[in-house]
Amino acid sequence: MPSYNGGQTFWIDPNLVQGATSIYATALALYFNSKPPPVENSSGLTNPGVSVFIVPTDGNGVPKIQATSNYPTIYVPYEQIDISSDASQFTEFRWTVPVQIQTGRFYAFIMVFDQGAQFVLFKNKMGENLIGTTTPTPGASGTNSGKFFDYIGSPNDTSPDPADWRPQNDVDLKYSLYGARFFVGGTSVRAANTGLIIYDYTAQGNGVTFSNGN
């Protein structure tokens, strides 16, 4: 596993999903400000790409990666990574099989840039001006909004310690996480005796959207 290029924690409010104890994450939208040139970049690779996967957090809300776990990973190649100067474009990372996660607790999505290639993501940093305005952002909103973590541990560590993650308490990424919603005969369905509402992740775009803890 290449070195990690940061993690963003998030928390899904059960009240957003009718009190369901779990949901299925289907896709993640990330907003890239820039990407390295396709050749002669710092990674030494031609057309480096980006990988993303979701992990739980420990009791302190720090990303927890275990070498023995197999995390479903999405890889987006270089040519499919869209960039924009005003965060109007996003790049979609979509799981082939939706990832079941619990509500009411923190998780983190982890980003891996091929050989540490110099991709730049849009971040919301408290006090900096909102794009196209002179209005400073108050930072992430919501009691359970997550935070961005820099990875400062050793490259290729498959089971980092909590100290390998450095939280940026005034920074979070711009992103959207999508939950799936399923229907049977036109009616949304709940799995029997589990409290799990299963959401449809078809192309109609009628999924529930979770964004920065709101």
mmCIF file of C-alpha atoms in Angstrom:
data_model
loop_
_atom_site.group_PDB
_atom_site.id
_atom_site.type_symbol
_atom_site.label_atom_id
_atom_site.label_comp_id
_atom_site.label_asym_id
_atom_site.label_seq_id
_atom_site.Cartn_x
_atom_site.Cartn_y
_atom_site.Cartn_z
ATOM 1 C CA MET A 1 0.000 0.000 0.000
ATOM 2 C CA PRO A 2 1.509 3.378 -0.963
ATOM 3 C CA SER A 3 1.796 6.157 1.591
ATOM 4 C CA TYR A 4 -1.478 7.804 2.528
ATOM 5 C CA ASN A 5 -2.145 11.385 1.429
ATOM 6 C CA GLY A 6 -4.554 12.370 4.150
ATOM 7 C CA GLY A 7 -7.915 11.374 5.563
ATOM 8 C CA GLN A 8 -11.219 13.141 6.146
ATOM 9 C CA THR A 9 -13.515 12.042 8.948
ATOM 10 C CA PHE A 10 -17.294 12.199 8.646
ATOM 11 C CA TRP A 11 -20.361 11.371 10.760
ATOM 12 C CA ILE A 12 -23.798 10.439 9.424
ATOM 13 C CA ASP A 13 -26.763 11.630 11.465
ATOM 14 C CA PRO A 14 -29.255 8.765 11.941
ATOM 15 C CA ASN A 15 -32.040 11.345 11.776
ATOM 16 C CA LEU A 16 -31.201 11.937 8.116
ATOM 17 C CA VAL A 17 -32.024 8.314 7.314
ATOM 18 C CA GLN A 18 -35.160 7.732 9.373
ATOM 19 C CA GLY A 19 -33.192 6.418 12.318
ATOM 20 C CA ALA A 20 -31.434 3.649 10.389
ATOM 21 C CA THR A 21 -28.478 2.131 12.218
ATOM 22 C CA SER A 22 -26.552 1.598 8.964
ATOM 23 C CA ILE A 23 -26.473 2.873 5.409
ATOM 24 C CA TYR A 24 -24.690 1.863 2.217
ATOM 25 C CA ALA A 25 -22.131 4.354 0.907
ATOM 26 C CA THR A 26 -22.173 4.257 -2.885
ATOM 27 C CA ALA A 27 -19.999 7.119 -4.115
ATOM 28 C CA LEU A 28 -17.738 9.945 -3.016
ATOM 29 C CA ALA A 29 -17.294 13.255 -4.854
ATOM 30 C CA LEU A 30 -13.954 15.032 -4.403
ATOM 31 C CA TYR A 31 -13.084 18.462 -5.771
ATOM 32 C CA PHE A 32 -9.609 18.863 -7.269
ATOM 33 C CA ASN A 33 -8.001 22.252 -7.725
ATOM 34 C CA SER A 34 -5.076 20.896 -9.740
ATOM 35 C CA LYS A 35 -3.256 17.757 -10.761
ATOM 36 C CA PRO A 36 0.370 17.168 -11.707
ATOM 37 C CA PRO A 37 1.544 17.109 -15.315
ATOM 38 C CA PRO A 38 1.074 13.677 -16.884
ATOM 39 C CA VAL A 39 4.821 13.166 -17.296
ATOM 40 C CA GLU A 40 7.937 14.468 -15.544
ATOM 41 C CA ASN A 41 6.079 14.963 -12.275
ATOM 42 C CA SER A 42 7.302 14.389 -8.707
ATOM 43 C CA SER A 43 5.903 10.837 -8.572
ATOM 44 C CA GLY A 44 8.079 9.648 -11.431
ATOM 45 C CA LEU A 45 5.021 7.990 -12.967
ATOM 46 C CA THR A 46 3.188 8.660 -16.193
ATOM 47 C CA ASN A 47 -0.455 9.587 -15.585
ATOM 48 C CA PRO A 48 -0.652 8.935 -11.821
ATOM 49 C CA GLY A 49 -4.095 8.269 -10.356
ATOM 50 C CA VAL A 50 -5.885 8.429 -7.012
ATOM 51 C CA SER A 51 -7.326 5.720 -4.740
ATOM 52 C CA VAL A 52 -9.936 6.136 -1.990
ATOM 53 C CA PHE A 53 -11.250 3.796 0.706
ATOM 54 C CA ILE A 54 -13.326 4.099 3.904
ATOM 55 C CA VAL A 55 -12.106 3.025 7.352
ATOM 56 C CA PRO A 56 -13.511 3.241 10.891
ATOM 57 C CA THR A 57 -12.021 5.575 13.483
ATOM 58 C CA ASP A 58 -10.797 4.855 16.998
ATOM 59 C CA GLY A 59 -12.374 6.175 20.184
ATOM 60 C CA ASN A 60 -10.741 9.559 19.617
ATOM 61 C CA GLY A 61 -12.012 9.968 16.058
ATOM 62 C CA VAL A 62 -8.636 9.175 14.450
ATOM 63 C CA PRO A 63 -8.560 7.064 11.247
ATOM 64 C CA LYS A 64 -7.888 3.413 12.082
ATOM 65 C CA ILE A 65 -6.318 1.296 9.349
ATOM 66 C CA GLN A 66 -5.632 -2.373 10.056
ATOM 67 C CA ALA A 67 -3.342 -4.436 7.868
ATOM 68 C CA THR A 68 -5.612 -7.475 8.269
ATOM 69 C CA SER A 69 -8.679 -5.699 6.886
ATOM 70 C CA ASN A 70 -9.653 -5.616 3.228
ATOM 71 C CA TYR A 71 -11.094 -2.173 2.539
ATOM 72 C CA PRO A 72 -13.025 -1.807 -0.745
ATOM 73 C CA THR A 73 -10.917 0.630 -2.734
ATOM 74 C CA ILE A 74 -11.845 2.824 -5.689
ATOM 75 C CA TYR A 75 -9.163 3.844 -8.157
ATOM 76 C CA VAL A 76 -9.679 6.724 -10.587
ATOM 77 C CA PRO A 77 -7.084 7.051 -13.363
ATOM 78 C CA TYR A 78 -5.380 10.307 -14.227
ATOM 79 C CA GLU A 79 -7.472 11.149 -17.291
ATOM 80 C CA GLN A 80 -10.737 10.854 -15.317
ATOM 81 C CA ILE A 81 -9.717 13.291 -12.583
ATOM 82 C CA ASP A 82 -11.435 16.608 -13.291
ATOM 83 C CA ILE A 83 -10.043 19.895 -12.003
ATOM 84 C CA SER A 84 -11.462 23.406 -11.705
ATOM 85 C CA SER A 85 -10.332 26.744 -10.341
ATOM 86 C CA ASP A 86 -13.611 27.441 -8.527
ATOM 87 C CA ALA A 87 -14.579 24.000 -7.159
ATOM 88 C CA SER A 88 -17.405 23.741 -9.682
ATOM 89 C CA GLN A 89 -16.253 20.346 -10.989
ATOM 90 C CA PHE A 90 -15.939 17.138 -9.024
ATOM 91 C CA THR A 91 -14.456 13.700 -9.559
ATOM 92 C CA GLU A 92 -16.652 10.741 -8.673
ATOM 93 C CA PHE A 93 -15.309 7.704 -6.850
ATOM 94 C CA ARG A 94 -18.043 5.043 -7.053
ATOM 95 C CA TRP A 95 -17.933 1.667 -5.355
ATOM 96 C CA THR A 96 -18.937 -1.322 -7.466
ATOM 97 C CA VAL A 97 -20.517 -2.827 -4.343
ATOM 98 C CA PRO A 98 -21.887 -0.279 -1.828
ATOM 99 C CA VAL A 99 -20.017 -0.129 1.491
ATOM 100 C CA GLN A 100 -22.114 -0.654 4.616
ATOM 101 C CA ILE A 101 -21.299 1.797 7.417
ATOM 102 C CA GLN A 102 -22.938 2.563 10.740
ATOM 103 C CA THR A 103 -24.677 5.830 11.471
ATOM 104 C CA GLY A 104 -24.030 7.903 14.569
ATOM 105 C CA ARG A 105 -20.278 7.314 14.602
ATOM 106 C CA PHE A 106 -17.207 8.663 12.843
ATOM 107 C CA TYR A 107 -15.601 7.061 9.813
ATOM 108 C CA ALA A 108 -12.858 8.381 7.541
ATOM 109 C CA PHE A 109 -12.146 8.203 3.850
ATOM 110 C CA ILE A 110 -8.456 7.832 3.067
ATOM 111 C CA MET A 111 -6.803 9.150 -0.084
ATOM 112 C CA VAL A 112 -3.754 7.647 -1.762
ATOM 113 C CA PHE A 113 -2.073 9.528 -4.611
ATOM 114 C CA ASP A 114 0.102 7.274 -6.770
ATOM 115 C CA GLN A 115 3.656 7.617 -5.411
ATOM 116 C CA GLY A 116 2.652 10.841 -3.634
ATOM 117 C CA ALA A 117 1.815 12.678 -6.863
ATOM 118 C CA GLN A 118 1.027 16.372 -6.328
ATOM 119 C CA PHE A 119 -2.762 16.458 -6.534
ATOM 120 C CA VAL A 120 -4.387 19.433 -4.783
ATOM 121 C CA LEU A 121 -7.884 19.170 -3.308
ATOM 122 C CA PHE A 122 -10.145 22.033 -2.323
ATOM 123 C CA LYS A 123 -10.205 22.488 1.444
ATOM 124 C CA ASN A 124 -12.385 24.631 3.651
ATOM 125 C CA LYS A 125 -10.001 26.462 6.017
ATOM 126 C CA MET A 126 -11.424 28.633 8.748
ATOM 127 C CA GLY A 127 -10.749 32.342 8.137
ATOM 128 C CA GLU A 128 -9.892 32.065 4.446
ATOM 129 C CA ASN A 129 -12.215 33.762 1.975
ATOM 130 C CA LEU A 130 -14.927 31.772 0.278
ATOM 131 C CA ILE A 131 -14.207 31.339 -3.432
ATOM 132 C CA GLY A 132 -15.120 34.421 -5.438
ATOM 133 C CA THR A 133 -15.952 36.510 -2.359
ATOM 134 C CA THR A 134 -14.339 38.583 0.353
ATOM 135 C CA THR A 135 -16.297 36.698 3.015
ATOM 136 C CA PRO A 136 -14.228 34.523 5.335
ATOM 137 C CA THR A 137 -15.479 31.009 5.915
ATOM 138 C CA PRO A 138 -16.360 30.006 9.484
ATOM 139 C CA GLY A 139 -15.054 26.529 8.728
ATOM 140 C CA ALA A 140 -16.996 23.300 8.929
ATOM 141 C CA SER A 141 -20.485 23.610 10.362
ATOM 142 C CA GLY A 142 -22.401 21.158 12.502
ATOM 143 C CA THR A 143 -21.626 19.549 15.856
ATOM 144 C CA ASN A 144 -20.412 16.333 14.267
ATOM 145 C CA SER A 145 -18.657 17.676 11.193
ATOM 146 C CA GLY A 146 -15.394 15.883 10.583
ATOM 147 C CA LYS A 147 -11.860 17.126 10.202
ATOM 148 C CA PHE A 148 -8.947 16.618 7.850
ATOM 149 C CA PHE A 149 -5.947 14.564 8.945
ATOM 150 C CA ASP A 150 -2.466 14.777 7.457
ATOM 151 C CA TYR A 151 -0.553 11.511 7.382
ATOM 152 C CA ILE A 152 2.919 11.971 8.913
ATOM 153 C CA GLY A 153 3.881 8.337 9.420
ATOM 154 C CA SER A 154 6.275 6.117 7.526
ATOM 155 C CA PRO A 155 5.525 5.329 3.892
ATOM 156 C CA ASN A 156 4.078 1.880 3.213
ATOM 157 C CA ASP A 157 2.977 1.362 6.833
ATOM 158 C CA THR A 158 -0.065 -0.890 6.520
ATOM 159 C CA SER A 159 -1.220 -0.331 10.107
ATOM 160 C CA PRO A 160 -0.441 3.259 11.178
ATOM 161 C CA ASP A 161 -0.527 4.319 14.832
ATOM 162 C CA PRO A 162 -2.845 7.159 15.939
ATOM 163 C CA ALA A 163 0.249 9.380 16.279
ATOM 164 C CA ASP A 164 0.831 8.980 12.530
ATOM 165 C CA TRP A 165 -2.244 11.141 11.861
ATOM 166 C CA ARG A 166 -2.089 14.890 12.513
ATOM 167 C CA PRO A 167 -5.533 16.567 12.779
ATOM 168 C CA GLN A 168 -6.133 19.981 11.238
ATOM 169 C CA ASN A 169 -8.896 21.233 13.499
ATOM 170 C CA ASP A 170 -9.671 24.267 11.324
ATOM 171 C CA VAL A 171 -9.681 22.432 7.971
ATOM 172 C CA ASP A 172 -11.968 20.000 6.183
ATOM 173 C CA LEU A 173 -12.225 18.879 2.572
ATOM 174 C CA LYS A 174 -14.968 19.878 0.180
ATOM 175 C CA TYR A 175 -16.717 16.608 -0.586
ATOM 176 C CA SER A 176 -20.053 14.835 -0.910
ATOM 177 C CA LEU A 177 -20.766 11.290 0.223
ATOM 178 C CA TYR A 178 -23.710 9.470 -1.343
ATOM 179 C CA GLY A 179 -25.911 6.874 0.316
ATOM 180 C CA ALA A 180 -27.963 4.340 -1.623
ATOM 181 C CA ARG A 181 -31.726 3.860 -1.568
ATOM 182 C CA PHE A 182 -33.529 0.746 -2.807
ATOM 183 C CA PHE A 183 -37.139 0.230 -3.828
ATOM 184 C CA VAL A 184 -39.333 -2.825 -4.225
ATOM 185 C CA GLY A 185 -42.441 -2.220 -6.328
ATOM 186 C CA GLY A 186 -41.960 1.528 -6.044
ATOM 187 C CA THR A 187 -41.768 1.466 -2.236
ATOM 188 C CA SER A 188 -38.581 2.071 -0.274
ATOM 189 C CA VAL A 189 -37.765 -0.977 1.828
ATOM 190 C CA ARG A 190 -36.309 -1.662 5.259
ATOM 191 C CA ALA A 191 -34.447 -4.864 6.018
ATOM 192 C CA ALA A 192 -36.411 -6.973 8.486
ATOM 193 C CA ASN A 193 -35.409 -6.720 12.153
ATOM 194 C CA THR A 194 -32.235 -4.763 11.500
ATOM 195 C CA GLY A 195 -33.367 -1.156 11.477
ATOM 196 C CA LEU A 196 -31.470 -0.854 8.204
ATOM 197 C CA ILE A 197 -33.021 1.291 5.521
ATOM 198 C CA ILE A 198 -31.656 0.276 2.130
ATOM 199 C CA TYR A 199 -31.330 3.153 -0.306
ATOM 200 C CA ASP A 200 -31.524 3.181 -4.088
ATOM 201 C CA TYR A 201 -28.213 3.877 -5.818
ATOM 202 C CA THR A 202 -29.482 3.835 -9.389
ATOM 203 C CA ALA A 203 -28.508 6.435 -11.967
ATOM 204 C CA GLN A 204 -31.624 8.536 -11.390
ATOM 205 C CA GLY A 205 -29.704 10.456 -8.742
ATOM 206 C CA ASN A 206 -32.316 10.016 -6.034
ATOM 207 C CA GLY A 207 -29.879 8.953 -3.355
ATOM 208 C CA VAL A 208 -29.520 10.647 0.000
ATOM 209 C CA THR A 209 -26.576 13.059 0.015
ATOM 210 C CA PHE A 210 -24.353 13.636 3.027
ATOM 211 C CA SER A 211 -21.915 16.543 2.842
ATOM 212 C CA ASN A 212 -19.406 17.680 5.472
ATOM 213 C CA GLY A 213 -21.486 16.460 8.403
ATOM 214 C CA ASN A 214 -24.680 18.308 7.439
#
